[in-house]
Tab-separated table of C-alpha atoms in Angstrom:
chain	number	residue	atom	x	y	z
A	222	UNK	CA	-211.984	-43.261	-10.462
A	223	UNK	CA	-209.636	-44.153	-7.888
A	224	UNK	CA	-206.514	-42.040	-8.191
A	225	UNK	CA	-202.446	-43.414	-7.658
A	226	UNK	CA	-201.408	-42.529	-4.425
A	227	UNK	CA	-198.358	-39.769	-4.598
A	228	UNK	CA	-195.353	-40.577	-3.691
A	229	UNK	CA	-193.866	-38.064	-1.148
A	230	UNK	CA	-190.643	-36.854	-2.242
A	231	UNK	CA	-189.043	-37.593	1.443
A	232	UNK	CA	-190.467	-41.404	0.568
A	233	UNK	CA	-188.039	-41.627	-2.476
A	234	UNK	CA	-185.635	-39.481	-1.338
A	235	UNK	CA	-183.581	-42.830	-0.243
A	236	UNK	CA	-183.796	-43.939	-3.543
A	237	UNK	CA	-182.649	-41.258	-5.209
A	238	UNK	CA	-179.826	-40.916	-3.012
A	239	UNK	CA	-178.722	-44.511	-3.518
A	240	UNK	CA	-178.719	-43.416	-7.558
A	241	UNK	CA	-176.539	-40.455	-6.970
A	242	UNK	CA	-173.895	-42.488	-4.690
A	243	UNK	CA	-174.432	-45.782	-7.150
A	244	UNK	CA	-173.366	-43.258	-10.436
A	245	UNK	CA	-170.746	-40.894	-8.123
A	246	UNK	CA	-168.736	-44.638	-7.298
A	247	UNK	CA	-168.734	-45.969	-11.039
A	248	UNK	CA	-167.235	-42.029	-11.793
A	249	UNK	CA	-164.727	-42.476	-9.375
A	250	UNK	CA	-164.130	-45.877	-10.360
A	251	UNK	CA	-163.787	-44.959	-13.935
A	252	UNK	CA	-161.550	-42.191	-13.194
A	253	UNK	CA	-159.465	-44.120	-11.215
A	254	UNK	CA	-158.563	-47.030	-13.967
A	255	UNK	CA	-158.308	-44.676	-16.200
A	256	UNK	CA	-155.285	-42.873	-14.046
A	257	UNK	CA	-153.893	-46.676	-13.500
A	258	UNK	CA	-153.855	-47.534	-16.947
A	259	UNK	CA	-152.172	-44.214	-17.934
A	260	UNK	CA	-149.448	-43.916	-15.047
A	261	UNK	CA	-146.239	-44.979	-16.111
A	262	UNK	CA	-143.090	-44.790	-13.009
A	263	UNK	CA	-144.845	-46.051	-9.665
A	264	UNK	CA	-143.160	-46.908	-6.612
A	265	UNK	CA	-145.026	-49.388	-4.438
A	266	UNK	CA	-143.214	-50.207	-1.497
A	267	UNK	CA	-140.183	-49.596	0.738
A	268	UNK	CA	-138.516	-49.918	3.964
A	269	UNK	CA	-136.300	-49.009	6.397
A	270	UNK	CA	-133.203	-49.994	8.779
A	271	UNK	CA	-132.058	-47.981	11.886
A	272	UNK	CA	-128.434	-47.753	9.878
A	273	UNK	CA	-130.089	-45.941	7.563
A	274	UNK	CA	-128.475	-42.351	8.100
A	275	UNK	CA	-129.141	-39.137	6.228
A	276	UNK	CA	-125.727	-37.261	8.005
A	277	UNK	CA	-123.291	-39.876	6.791
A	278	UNK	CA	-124.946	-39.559	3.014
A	279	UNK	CA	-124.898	-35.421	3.775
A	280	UNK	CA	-121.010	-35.908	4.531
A	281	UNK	CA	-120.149	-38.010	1.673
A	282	UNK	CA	-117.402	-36.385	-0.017
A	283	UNK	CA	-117.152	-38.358	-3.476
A	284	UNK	CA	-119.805	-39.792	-5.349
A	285	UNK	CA	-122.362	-41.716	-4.478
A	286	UNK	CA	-121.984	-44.912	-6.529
A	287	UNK	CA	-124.816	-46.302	-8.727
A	288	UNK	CA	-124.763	-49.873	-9.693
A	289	UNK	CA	-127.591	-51.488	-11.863
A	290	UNK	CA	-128.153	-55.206	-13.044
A	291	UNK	CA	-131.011	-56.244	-15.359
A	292	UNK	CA	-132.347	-54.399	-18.440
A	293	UNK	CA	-135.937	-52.463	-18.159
A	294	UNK	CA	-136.233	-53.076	-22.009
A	295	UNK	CA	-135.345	-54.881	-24.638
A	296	UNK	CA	-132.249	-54.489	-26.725
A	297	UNK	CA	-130.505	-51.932	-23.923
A	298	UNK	CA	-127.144	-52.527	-22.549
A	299	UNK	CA	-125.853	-52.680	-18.750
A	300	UNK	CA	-123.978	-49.270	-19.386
A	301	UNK	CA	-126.580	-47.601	-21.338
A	302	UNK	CA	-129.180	-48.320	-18.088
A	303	UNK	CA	-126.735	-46.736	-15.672
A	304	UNK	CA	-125.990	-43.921	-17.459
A	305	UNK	CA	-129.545	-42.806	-17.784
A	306	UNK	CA	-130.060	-44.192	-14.174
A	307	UNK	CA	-127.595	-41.541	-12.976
A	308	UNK	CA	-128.732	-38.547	-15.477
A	309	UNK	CA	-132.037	-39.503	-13.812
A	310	UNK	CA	-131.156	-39.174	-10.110
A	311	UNK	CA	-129.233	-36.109	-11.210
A	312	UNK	CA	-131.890	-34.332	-12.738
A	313	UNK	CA	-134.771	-35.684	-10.634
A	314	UNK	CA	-133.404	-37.052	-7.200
A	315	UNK	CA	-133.305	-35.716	-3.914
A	316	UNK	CA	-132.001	-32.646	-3.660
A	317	UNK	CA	-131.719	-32.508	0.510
A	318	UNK	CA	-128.242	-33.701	0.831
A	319	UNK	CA	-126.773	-32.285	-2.862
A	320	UNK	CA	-125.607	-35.352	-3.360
A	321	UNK	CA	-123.721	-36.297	-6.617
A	322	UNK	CA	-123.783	-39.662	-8.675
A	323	UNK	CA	-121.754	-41.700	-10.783
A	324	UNK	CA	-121.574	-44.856	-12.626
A	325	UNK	CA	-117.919	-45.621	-12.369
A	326	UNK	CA	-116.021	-47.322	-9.799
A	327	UNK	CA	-112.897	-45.126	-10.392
A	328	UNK	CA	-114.929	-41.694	-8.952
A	329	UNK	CA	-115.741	-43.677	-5.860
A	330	UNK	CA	-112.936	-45.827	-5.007
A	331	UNK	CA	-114.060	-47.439	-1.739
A	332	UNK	CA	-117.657	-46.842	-1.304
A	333	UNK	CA	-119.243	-46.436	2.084
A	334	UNK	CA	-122.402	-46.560	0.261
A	335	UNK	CA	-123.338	-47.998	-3.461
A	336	UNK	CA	-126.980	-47.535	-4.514
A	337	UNK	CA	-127.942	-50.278	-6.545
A	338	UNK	CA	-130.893	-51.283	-9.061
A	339	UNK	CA	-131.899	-54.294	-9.961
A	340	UNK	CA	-134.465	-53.500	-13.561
A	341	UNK	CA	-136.918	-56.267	-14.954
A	342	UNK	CA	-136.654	-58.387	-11.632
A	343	UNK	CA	-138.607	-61.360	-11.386
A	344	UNK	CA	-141.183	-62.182	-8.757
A	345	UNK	CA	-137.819	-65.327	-7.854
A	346	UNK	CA	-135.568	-62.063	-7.314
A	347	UNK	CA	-135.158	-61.692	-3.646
A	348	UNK	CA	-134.907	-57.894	-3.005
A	349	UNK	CA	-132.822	-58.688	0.038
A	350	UNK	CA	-130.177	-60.101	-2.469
A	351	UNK	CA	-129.636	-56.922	-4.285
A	352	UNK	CA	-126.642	-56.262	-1.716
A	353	UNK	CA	-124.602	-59.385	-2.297
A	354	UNK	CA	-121.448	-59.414	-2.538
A	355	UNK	CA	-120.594	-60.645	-6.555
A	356	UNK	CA	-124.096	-60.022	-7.744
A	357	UNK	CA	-124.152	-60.262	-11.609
A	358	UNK	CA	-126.696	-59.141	-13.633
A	359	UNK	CA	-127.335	-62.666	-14.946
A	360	UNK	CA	-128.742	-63.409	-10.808
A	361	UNK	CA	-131.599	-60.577	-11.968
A	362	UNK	CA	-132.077	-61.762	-15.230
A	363	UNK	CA	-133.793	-58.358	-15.796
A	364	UNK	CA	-135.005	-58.678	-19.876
A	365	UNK	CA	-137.320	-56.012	-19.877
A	366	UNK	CA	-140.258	-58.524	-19.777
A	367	UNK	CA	-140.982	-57.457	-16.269
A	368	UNK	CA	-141.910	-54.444	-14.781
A	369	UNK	CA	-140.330	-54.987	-11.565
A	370	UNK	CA	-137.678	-52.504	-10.876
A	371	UNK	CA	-136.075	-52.785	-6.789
A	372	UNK	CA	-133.681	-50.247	-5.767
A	373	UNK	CA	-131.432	-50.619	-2.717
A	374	UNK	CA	-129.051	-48.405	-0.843
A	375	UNK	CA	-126.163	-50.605	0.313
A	376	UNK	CA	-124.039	-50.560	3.207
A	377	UNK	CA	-121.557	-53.381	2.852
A	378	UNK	CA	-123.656	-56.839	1.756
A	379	UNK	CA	-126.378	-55.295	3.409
A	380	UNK	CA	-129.321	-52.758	2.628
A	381	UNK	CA	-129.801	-49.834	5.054
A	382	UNK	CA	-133.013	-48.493	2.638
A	383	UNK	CA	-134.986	-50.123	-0.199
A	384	UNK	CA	-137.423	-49.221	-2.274
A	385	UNK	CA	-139.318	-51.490	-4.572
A	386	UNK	CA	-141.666	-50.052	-7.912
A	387	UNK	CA	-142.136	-50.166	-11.698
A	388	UNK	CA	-141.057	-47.958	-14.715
A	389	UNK	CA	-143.447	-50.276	-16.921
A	390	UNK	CA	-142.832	-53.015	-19.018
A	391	UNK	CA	-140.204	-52.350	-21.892
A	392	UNK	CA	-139.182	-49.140	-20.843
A	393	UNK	CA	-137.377	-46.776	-22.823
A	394	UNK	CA	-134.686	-45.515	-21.161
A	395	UNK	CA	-134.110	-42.402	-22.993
A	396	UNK	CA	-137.657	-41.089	-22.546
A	397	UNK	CA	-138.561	-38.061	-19.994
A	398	UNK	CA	-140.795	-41.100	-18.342
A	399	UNK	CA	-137.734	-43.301	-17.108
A	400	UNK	CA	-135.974	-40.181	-15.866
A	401	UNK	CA	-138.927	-38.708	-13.620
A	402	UNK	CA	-139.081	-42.693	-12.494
A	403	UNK	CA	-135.813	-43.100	-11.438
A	404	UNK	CA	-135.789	-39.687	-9.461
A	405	UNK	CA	-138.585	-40.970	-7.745
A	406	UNK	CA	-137.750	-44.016	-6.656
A	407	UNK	CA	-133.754	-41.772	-5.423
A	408	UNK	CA	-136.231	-39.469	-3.474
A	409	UNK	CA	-138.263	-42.619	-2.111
A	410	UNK	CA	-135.006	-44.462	-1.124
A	411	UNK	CA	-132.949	-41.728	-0.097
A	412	UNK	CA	-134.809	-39.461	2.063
A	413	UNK	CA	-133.830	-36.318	4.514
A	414	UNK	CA	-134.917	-38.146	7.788
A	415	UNK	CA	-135.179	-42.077	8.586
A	416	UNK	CA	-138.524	-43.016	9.126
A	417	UNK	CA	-137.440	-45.899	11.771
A	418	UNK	CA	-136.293	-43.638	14.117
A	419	UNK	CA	-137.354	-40.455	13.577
A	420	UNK	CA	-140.868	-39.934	15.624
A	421	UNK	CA	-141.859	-36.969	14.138
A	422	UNK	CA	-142.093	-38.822	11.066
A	423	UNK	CA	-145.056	-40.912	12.653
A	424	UNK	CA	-147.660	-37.413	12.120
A	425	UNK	CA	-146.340	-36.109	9.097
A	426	UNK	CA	-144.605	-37.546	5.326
A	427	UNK	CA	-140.645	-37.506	5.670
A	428	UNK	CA	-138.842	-37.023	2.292
């Protein structure tokens, strides 16, 4: 009785190899939507000018002044969103420069710098905008419905760093969540060296 011919174990060994990878990518796969549908506070993007410079924030001697336009959620007001903007770089920013922050004009009359945010942005929102000179928070028309959250640190009508992210959609403001985003997106956007011109930033992660 003719017998099945055995299969050598080096034969299938490509198969079974092709399994293991096969199952070890849908893991990884699974693991990693599962981490994307759970993160909440992401920042996506952000860039650079040479007049971006970490001594002239180090020397500031009032304030740094935080500005926001557009609501991340629904039913919030414009003053209620900067206050927990600034408890949020307070308690989560960079700490390189001990900077301080605040919300009113009168603590920082005549502002070298203002560090703006521009909440619930639309996809129409130009980030480049967010320094203009008279920007309301009707040219944002930040509702919450969006996600998009761009943060700018201004030098005049124009940005020197910017940072671009999302706290999620109908965030609550007075959750730990909004905080830890916020002082992510200050650490992102205000960092110890300038990435432009510093080389050693090139080989290493400057924050």
């Amino acid at each position: 009785m003719p017998t099945s011919p055995r299969v050598s174990p080096l034969t299938n060994r490509p198969r079974q190899t092709g399994l293991l990878l096969a199952a070890a990518a849908f893991v990884a796969l699974a693991g990693l939507s599962g981490c994307a549908a759970d993160s909440k506070g992401v920042v996506y993007n952000k860039n650079f000018t040479a007049g971006y410079s970490p001594t002239s924030l180090s020397a500031l001697r009032q304030p740094l002044l935080v500005e926001t336009f557009g609501l991340p959620g629904a039913g919030q007001t414009q003053q209620a969103v900067t206050e927990a903007t600034v408890n949020g770089l307070r308690d989560n920013g960079p700490r390189w420069a001990q900077l301080s922050y605040s919300g009113n004009p009168v603590d920082a009359p005549n502002p070298p710098y203002k560090l703006r945010f521009a909440y619930g942005a639309p996809v129409a929102f130009a980030r480049a905008d967010l320094c203009g000179e008279g920007l309301q928070a009707s040219d944002v028309g930040g509702d919450g419905s969006s996600g998009r959250a761009v943060a700018a640190l201004c030098r005049g009508t124009r940005f020197v760093a910017i940072a671009e992210g999302s706290p999620g959609v109908n965030a609550d403001i007075a959750s730990a969540d909004f905080s830890n985003f916020v002082g992510l997106v200050g650490r992102q956007v205000l960092p110890r060296r300038n990435p432009v011109v510093d080389d050693d930033c090139l080989f290493r992660v400057c924050d």
